[in-house]
Amino acid sequence: MIKVAPSVLSADFTRFCDALKMLEAAGADYIHCDVMDGMFVPNITFGPYMIRDMRKTTNLTLDVHLMVQAPERYVEAFAEAGADIIVVHEEATTHLDRTLQMIRAAGKKCGVALNPHTPLSVLEYVLDGLDQVLLMSVNPGFGGQSFLPYSLDKARALKAMIDARGLDIDIEMDGGIGPNNVAEVTAAGVNVLVAGNAVFAAPDPAEVIRRLKRGK
Ligand code: DX5
Ligand code: ZN
């Protein structure tokens, strides 16, 4: 089952409520929330208060992607704000295992995100306890960038790693995904598709969401 997680990074920030209603009506599975701190990535977006207010507006799963240095400082705040899935970057937290324990203790699903260059081997000892792995297919910080083709090999390798251990972990891919490459991305084992620009720049966002869900 393919899940579609539109990224509201590409929405009009003054009309978030409309965007959420549109995504719900269009059959989105998750709302992908890109939190950027201007340190881990060269851009700044929003924090827990935005998640709190989105929580009041939608029942869809809030998939919170923390592109934040030392995300452990904010796990509790995002959990209280109503995040459903909290995803931290391996590169941003010194004590990854401890940070994941904090997310689980808060009763939330936990995910680890990897930058394009980060090898899968960093997941070796934490994989078993994860709900989701997010593979960045662009360098994080901005919407609308081009998909890095080597991400497909990485997805295939991750899928093999998960299957070899008999685990049930979602593989999420983030960056440069749209109807033009969705077939390859899903064939590589990805089952959660983040899409920002492809959805929000389209004349008919709902149609793009349907196509992503169909995988073609
Ligand atoms: C990039 C963000 C992505 C981004 C994806 O740093 O993590 O979620 O919004 O946007 P597109 O689909 O436009 O590449
Ligand atoms: Zn993201």
mmCIF file of C-alpha atoms and ligand atoms in Angstrom:
data_model
loop_
_atom_site.group_PDB
_atom_site.id
_atom_site.type_symbol
_atom_site.label_atom_id
_atom_site.label_comp_id
_atom_site.label_asym_id
_atom_site.label_seq_id
_atom_site.Cartn_x
_atom_site.Cartn_y
_atom_site.Cartn_z
ATOM 1 C CA MET A 1 0.000 0.000 0.000
ATOM 2 C CA ILE A 2 1.447 3.328 -1.085
ATOM 3 C CA LYS A 3 0.952 6.255 1.263
ATOM 4 C CA VAL A 4 1.155 9.823 0.035
ATOM 5 C CA ALA A 5 2.545 12.490 2.331
ATOM 6 C CA PRO A 6 2.227 15.920 0.715
ATOM 7 C CA SER A 7 4.686 18.431 2.124
ATOM 8 C CA VAL A 8 3.063 21.676 3.203
ATOM 9 C CA LEU A 9 6.443 23.368 2.722
ATOM 10 C CA SER A 10 5.216 24.086 -0.796
ATOM 11 C CA ALA A 11 1.813 25.392 0.336
ATOM 12 C CA ASP A 12 0.923 29.069 0.714
ATOM 13 C CA PHE A 13 1.769 29.669 4.394
ATOM 14 C CA THR A 14 -0.994 32.248 4.726
ATOM 15 C CA ARG A 15 -3.574 29.679 3.602
ATOM 16 C CA PHE A 16 -2.597 26.550 5.467
ATOM 17 C CA CYS A 17 -6.137 25.713 6.496
ATOM 18 C CA ASP A 18 -7.285 25.610 2.867
ATOM 19 C CA ALA A 19 -4.295 23.430 1.992
ATOM 20 C CA LEU A 20 -5.139 20.928 4.732
ATOM 21 C CA LYS A 21 -8.775 20.705 3.645
ATOM 22 C CA MET A 22 -7.718 20.224 0.027
ATOM 23 C CA LEU A 23 -5.244 17.467 0.950
ATOM 24 C CA GLU A 24 -7.870 15.663 3.043
ATOM 25 C CA ALA A 25 -10.395 15.779 0.226
ATOM 26 C CA ALA A 26 -7.772 14.578 -2.255
ATOM 27 C CA GLY A 27 -7.024 11.429 -0.241
ATOM 28 C CA ALA A 28 -3.616 12.270 1.232
ATOM 29 C CA ASP A 29 -2.531 9.796 3.927
ATOM 30 C CA TYR A 30 -0.113 11.959 5.902
ATOM 31 C CA ILE A 31 0.657 15.622 6.142
ATOM 32 C CA HIS A 32 4.430 15.938 5.885
ATOM 33 C CA CYS A 33 5.617 18.834 8.055
ATOM 34 C CA ASP A 34 9.117 20.122 7.318
ATOM 35 C CA VAL A 35 10.584 21.763 10.400
ATOM 36 C CA MET A 36 13.789 23.677 9.580
ATOM 37 C CA ASP A 37 15.977 25.549 12.040
ATOM 38 C CA GLY A 38 18.377 27.538 9.862
ATOM 39 C CA MET A 39 21.284 25.554 11.355
ATOM 40 C CA PHE A 40 20.968 21.947 10.265
ATOM 41 C CA VAL A 41 19.602 23.226 6.962
ATOM 42 C CA PRO A 42 19.942 26.673 5.394
ATOM 43 C CA ASN A 43 16.279 27.584 5.767
ATOM 44 C CA ILE A 44 13.735 28.279 8.517
ATOM 45 C CA THR A 45 10.093 27.198 8.542
ATOM 46 C CA PHE A 46 7.929 26.623 11.602
ATOM 47 C CA GLY A 47 7.882 24.968 15.024
ATOM 48 C CA PRO A 48 5.577 23.185 17.461
ATOM 49 C CA TYR A 49 2.899 25.902 17.531
ATOM 50 C CA MET A 50 2.212 25.295 13.862
ATOM 51 C CA ILE A 51 1.849 21.573 14.532
ATOM 52 C CA ARG A 52 -0.498 22.339 17.438
ATOM 53 C CA ASP A 53 -2.744 24.419 15.206
ATOM 54 C CA MET A 54 -2.629 21.924 12.353
ATOM 55 C CA ARG A 55 -3.684 19.264 14.849
ATOM 56 C CA LYS A 56 -6.852 21.272 15.552
ATOM 57 C CA THR A 57 -7.626 21.439 11.858
ATOM 58 C CA THR A 58 -7.017 17.891 10.586
ATOM 59 C CA ASN A 59 -7.220 14.288 11.716
ATOM 60 C CA LEU A 60 -4.678 13.135 9.149
ATOM 61 C CA THR A 61 -1.420 11.682 10.421
ATOM 62 C CA LEU A 62 1.097 14.454 11.059
ATOM 63 C CA ASP A 63 4.467 13.225 9.840
ATOM 64 C CA VAL A 64 6.942 15.655 11.386
ATOM 65 C CA HIS A 65 10.355 15.793 9.708
ATOM 66 C CA LEU A 66 12.752 17.587 12.033
ATOM 67 C CA MET A 67 15.592 19.177 10.089
ATOM 68 C CA VAL A 68 16.890 20.593 13.318
ATOM 69 C CA GLN A 69 20.265 20.406 15.057
ATOM 70 C CA ALA A 70 19.991 18.422 18.323
ATOM 71 C CA PRO A 71 16.320 17.522 17.782
ATOM 72 C CA GLU A 72 16.167 15.870 21.220
ATOM 73 C CA ARG A 73 15.627 19.400 22.588
ATOM 74 C CA TYR A 74 12.226 19.527 20.864
ATOM 75 C CA VAL A 75 10.890 15.966 20.883
ATOM 76 C CA GLU A 76 8.608 16.608 23.854
ATOM 77 C CA ALA A 77 7.282 19.869 22.440
ATOM 78 C CA PHE A 78 6.375 18.275 19.109
ATOM 79 C CA ALA A 79 4.858 15.252 20.824
ATOM 80 C CA GLU A 80 2.675 17.491 22.993
ATOM 81 C CA ALA A 81 1.740 19.585 19.984
ATOM 82 C CA GLY A 82 0.171 16.511 18.378
ATOM 83 C CA ALA A 83 2.754 15.024 16.012
ATOM 84 C CA ASP A 84 2.005 11.374 15.160
ATOM 85 C CA ILE A 85 5.346 10.417 13.647
ATOM 86 C CA ILE A 86 8.551 12.171 14.679
ATOM 87 C CA VAL A 87 11.475 11.795 12.301
ATOM 88 C CA VAL A 88 14.967 12.933 13.310
ATOM 89 C CA HIS A 89 18.108 13.119 11.217
ATOM 90 C CA GLU A 90 20.880 10.729 12.159
ATOM 91 C CA GLU A 91 23.372 13.476 11.289
ATOM 92 C CA ALA A 92 21.786 15.947 13.722
ATOM 93 C CA THR A 93 21.731 14.020 16.982
ATOM 94 C CA THR A 94 24.777 12.718 18.841
ATOM 95 C CA HIS A 95 22.916 10.116 20.871
ATOM 96 C CA LEU A 96 20.494 8.764 18.299
ATOM 97 C CA ASP A 97 19.403 5.808 20.409
ATOM 98 C CA ARG A 98 18.509 8.077 23.321
ATOM 99 C CA THR A 99 16.565 10.425 21.036
ATOM 100 C CA LEU A 100 14.578 7.492 19.624
ATOM 101 C CA GLN A 101 13.831 6.311 23.144
ATOM 102 C CA MET A 102 12.437 9.764 23.925
ATOM 103 C CA ILE A 103 10.115 9.602 20.918
ATOM 104 C CA ARG A 104 8.846 6.152 21.867
ATOM 105 C CA ALA A 105 8.420 7.166 25.507
ATOM 106 C CA ALA A 106 6.211 10.021 24.300
ATOM 107 C CA GLY A 107 3.991 7.400 22.625
ATOM 108 C CA LYS A 108 4.832 8.471 19.089
ATOM 109 C CA LYS A 109 6.004 6.560 16.046
ATOM 110 C CA CYS A 110 9.670 7.115 15.399
ATOM 111 C CA GLY A 111 11.656 7.541 12.249
ATOM 112 C CA VAL A 112 15.222 8.239 11.243
ATOM 113 C CA ALA A 113 16.053 10.418 8.241
ATOM 114 C CA LEU A 114 19.276 10.085 6.276
ATOM 115 C CA ASN A 115 20.820 12.746 4.062
ATOM 116 C CA PRO A 116 21.630 11.582 0.535
ATOM 117 C CA HIS A 117 25.282 10.857 1.308
ATOM 118 C CA THR A 118 24.728 9.066 4.629
ATOM 119 C CA PRO A 119 25.235 5.303 4.346
ATOM 120 C CA LEU A 120 22.585 2.846 5.494
ATOM 121 C CA SER A 121 25.112 1.247 7.833
ATOM 122 C CA VAL A 122 24.352 3.910 10.480
ATOM 123 C CA LEU A 123 20.981 2.157 10.937
ATOM 124 C CA GLU A 124 22.526 -1.230 11.760
ATOM 125 C CA TYR A 125 21.794 -1.220 15.500
ATOM 126 C CA VAL A 126 18.671 0.936 15.644
ATOM 127 C CA LEU A 127 16.703 -0.432 12.694
ATOM 128 C CA ASP A 128 14.727 -3.002 14.667
ATOM 129 C CA GLY A 129 12.973 -0.370 16.785
ATOM 130 C CA LEU A 130 11.976 1.974 13.962
ATOM 131 C CA ASP A 131 8.573 2.559 12.416
ATOM 132 C CA GLN A 132 9.906 4.462 9.423
ATOM 133 C CA VAL A 133 13.132 5.334 7.629
ATOM 134 C CA LEU A 134 13.149 8.533 5.587
ATOM 135 C CA LEU A 135 15.633 8.613 2.736
ATOM 136 C CA MET A 136 16.359 12.112 1.466
ATOM 137 C CA SER A 137 16.474 12.135 -2.316
ATOM 138 C CA VAL A 138 17.592 15.793 -2.404
ATOM 139 C CA ASN A 139 19.825 17.736 -0.040
ATOM 140 C CA PRO A 140 17.378 19.006 2.578
ATOM 141 C CA GLY A 141 16.422 22.638 2.966
ATOM 142 C CA PHE A 142 14.241 23.539 0.011
ATOM 143 C CA GLY A 143 11.313 22.279 -2.008
ATOM 144 C CA GLY A 144 11.385 21.957 -5.771
ATOM 145 C CA GLN A 145 14.859 20.417 -6.197
ATOM 146 C CA SER A 146 15.814 17.637 -8.619
ATOM 147 C CA PHE A 147 15.680 13.999 -7.560
ATOM 148 C CA LEU A 148 19.110 12.388 -7.013
ATOM 149 C CA PRO A 149 19.018 9.165 -9.080
ATOM 150 C CA TYR A 150 21.328 7.193 -6.758
ATOM 151 C CA SER A 151 18.551 7.336 -4.149
ATOM 152 C CA LEU A 152 16.934 4.417 -5.976
ATOM 153 C CA ASP A 153 19.877 2.105 -5.226
ATOM 154 C CA LYS A 154 19.740 3.220 -1.637
ATOM 155 C CA ALA A 155 16.031 2.413 -1.382
ATOM 156 C CA ARG A 156 16.576 -1.055 -2.855
ATOM 157 C CA ALA A 157 19.382 -1.736 -0.395
ATOM 158 C CA LEU A 158 17.280 -0.553 2.546
ATOM 159 C CA LYS A 159 14.348 -2.708 1.449
ATOM 160 C CA ALA A 160 16.662 -5.723 1.306
ATOM 161 C CA MET A 161 18.005 -4.918 4.771
ATOM 162 C CA ILE A 162 14.488 -4.645 6.242
ATOM 163 C CA ASP A 163 13.246 -7.808 4.519
ATOM 164 C CA ALA A 164 16.308 -9.806 5.563
ATOM 165 C CA ARG A 165 15.408 -9.094 9.184
ATOM 166 C CA GLY A 166 11.705 -9.760 8.662
ATOM 167 C CA LEU A 167 10.786 -6.262 9.861
ATOM 168 C CA ASP A 168 7.780 -4.130 9.029
ATOM 169 C CA ILE A 169 9.191 -0.640 8.537
ATOM 170 C CA ASP A 170 7.922 2.036 6.175
ATOM 171 C CA ILE A 171 10.391 3.414 3.661
ATOM 172 C CA GLU A 172 9.694 7.061 3.026
ATOM 173 C CA MET A 173 11.424 9.014 0.288
ATOM 174 C CA ASP A 174 11.564 12.793 0.288
ATOM 175 C CA GLY A 175 12.595 15.214 -2.436
ATOM 176 C CA GLY A 176 11.956 15.616 -6.130
ATOM 177 C CA ILE A 177 9.186 13.017 -6.319
ATOM 178 C CA GLY A 178 6.281 13.352 -8.728
ATOM 179 C CA PRO A 179 4.258 11.449 -11.313
ATOM 180 C CA ASN A 180 7.298 11.323 -13.636
ATOM 181 C CA ASN A 181 9.394 9.142 -11.305
ATOM 182 C CA VAL A 182 6.858 7.572 -8.937
ATOM 183 C CA ALA A 183 6.929 4.220 -10.727
ATOM 184 C CA GLU A 184 10.700 3.815 -10.277
ATOM 185 C CA VAL A 185 10.570 5.048 -6.700
ATOM 186 C CA THR A 186 7.877 2.604 -5.637
ATOM 187 C CA ALA A 187 9.501 -0.247 -7.601
ATOM 188 C CA ALA A 188 12.633 0.378 -5.499
ATOM 189 C CA GLY A 189 10.645 -0.430 -2.347
ATOM 190 C CA VAL A 190 9.483 2.997 -1.189
ATOM 191 C CA ASN A 191 5.947 2.963 0.244
ATOM 192 C CA VAL A 192 5.613 6.485 1.685
ATOM 193 C CA LEU A 193 5.960 9.261 -0.887
ATOM 194 C CA VAL A 194 6.633 12.837 0.138
ATOM 195 C CA ALA A 195 5.751 15.385 -2.520
ATOM 196 C CA GLY A 196 5.785 19.148 -2.225
ATOM 197 C CA ASN A 197 6.252 20.928 -5.476
ATOM 198 C CA ALA A 198 4.671 18.193 -7.598
ATOM 199 C CA VAL A 199 1.428 18.569 -5.631
ATOM 200 C CA PHE A 200 1.220 22.285 -4.912
ATOM 201 C CA ALA A 201 2.524 23.622 -8.232
ATOM 202 C CA ALA A 202 0.103 21.433 -10.177
ATOM 203 C CA PRO A 203 -3.087 22.876 -11.655
ATOM 204 C CA ASP A 204 -4.940 19.896 -10.144
ATOM 205 C CA PRO A 205 -3.204 18.799 -6.909
ATOM 206 C CA ALA A 206 -5.833 16.116 -6.234
ATOM 207 C CA GLU A 207 -5.060 14.441 -9.552
ATOM 208 C CA VAL A 208 -1.334 14.347 -8.677
ATOM 209 C CA ILE A 209 -2.125 12.752 -5.326
ATOM 210 C CA ARG A 210 -4.264 10.108 -7.041
ATOM 211 C CA ARG A 211 -1.480 9.359 -9.511
ATOM 212 C CA LEU A 212 1.095 9.023 -6.733
ATOM 213 C CA LYS A 213 -1.192 6.665 -4.852
ATOM 214 C CA ARG A 214 -1.595 4.534 -7.976
ATOM 215 C CA GLY A 215 2.192 4.511 -8.329
ATOM 216 C CA LYS A 216 2.172 5.804 -11.901
HETATM 217 C C1 DX5 B 1 13.243 19.210 1.727
HETATM 218 C C2 DX5 B 1 12.031 18.722 2.467
HETATM 219 C C3 DX5 B 1 11.049 18.076 1.583
HETATM 220 C C4 DX5 B 1 10.507 18.974 0.502
HETATM 221 C C5 DX5 B 1 10.076 18.132 -0.647
HETATM 222 O O1 DX5 B 1 14.194 19.636 2.612
HETATM 223 O O2 DX5 B 1 12.391 17.778 3.457
HETATM 224 O O3 DX5 B 1 9.989 17.498 2.313
HETATM 225 O O4 DX5 B 1 9.461 19.770 0.906
HETATM 226 O O5 DX5 B 1 9.675 18.988 -1.655
HETATM 227 P P1 DX5 B 1 9.708 18.574 -3.171
HETATM 228 O O6 DX5 B 1 8.739 17.451 -3.340
HETATM 229 O O7 DX5 B 1 9.278 19.832 -3.847
HETATM 230 O O8 DX5 B 1 11.121 18.174 -3.503
HETATM 231 ZN ZN ZN B 2 10.690 16.552 4.412
#
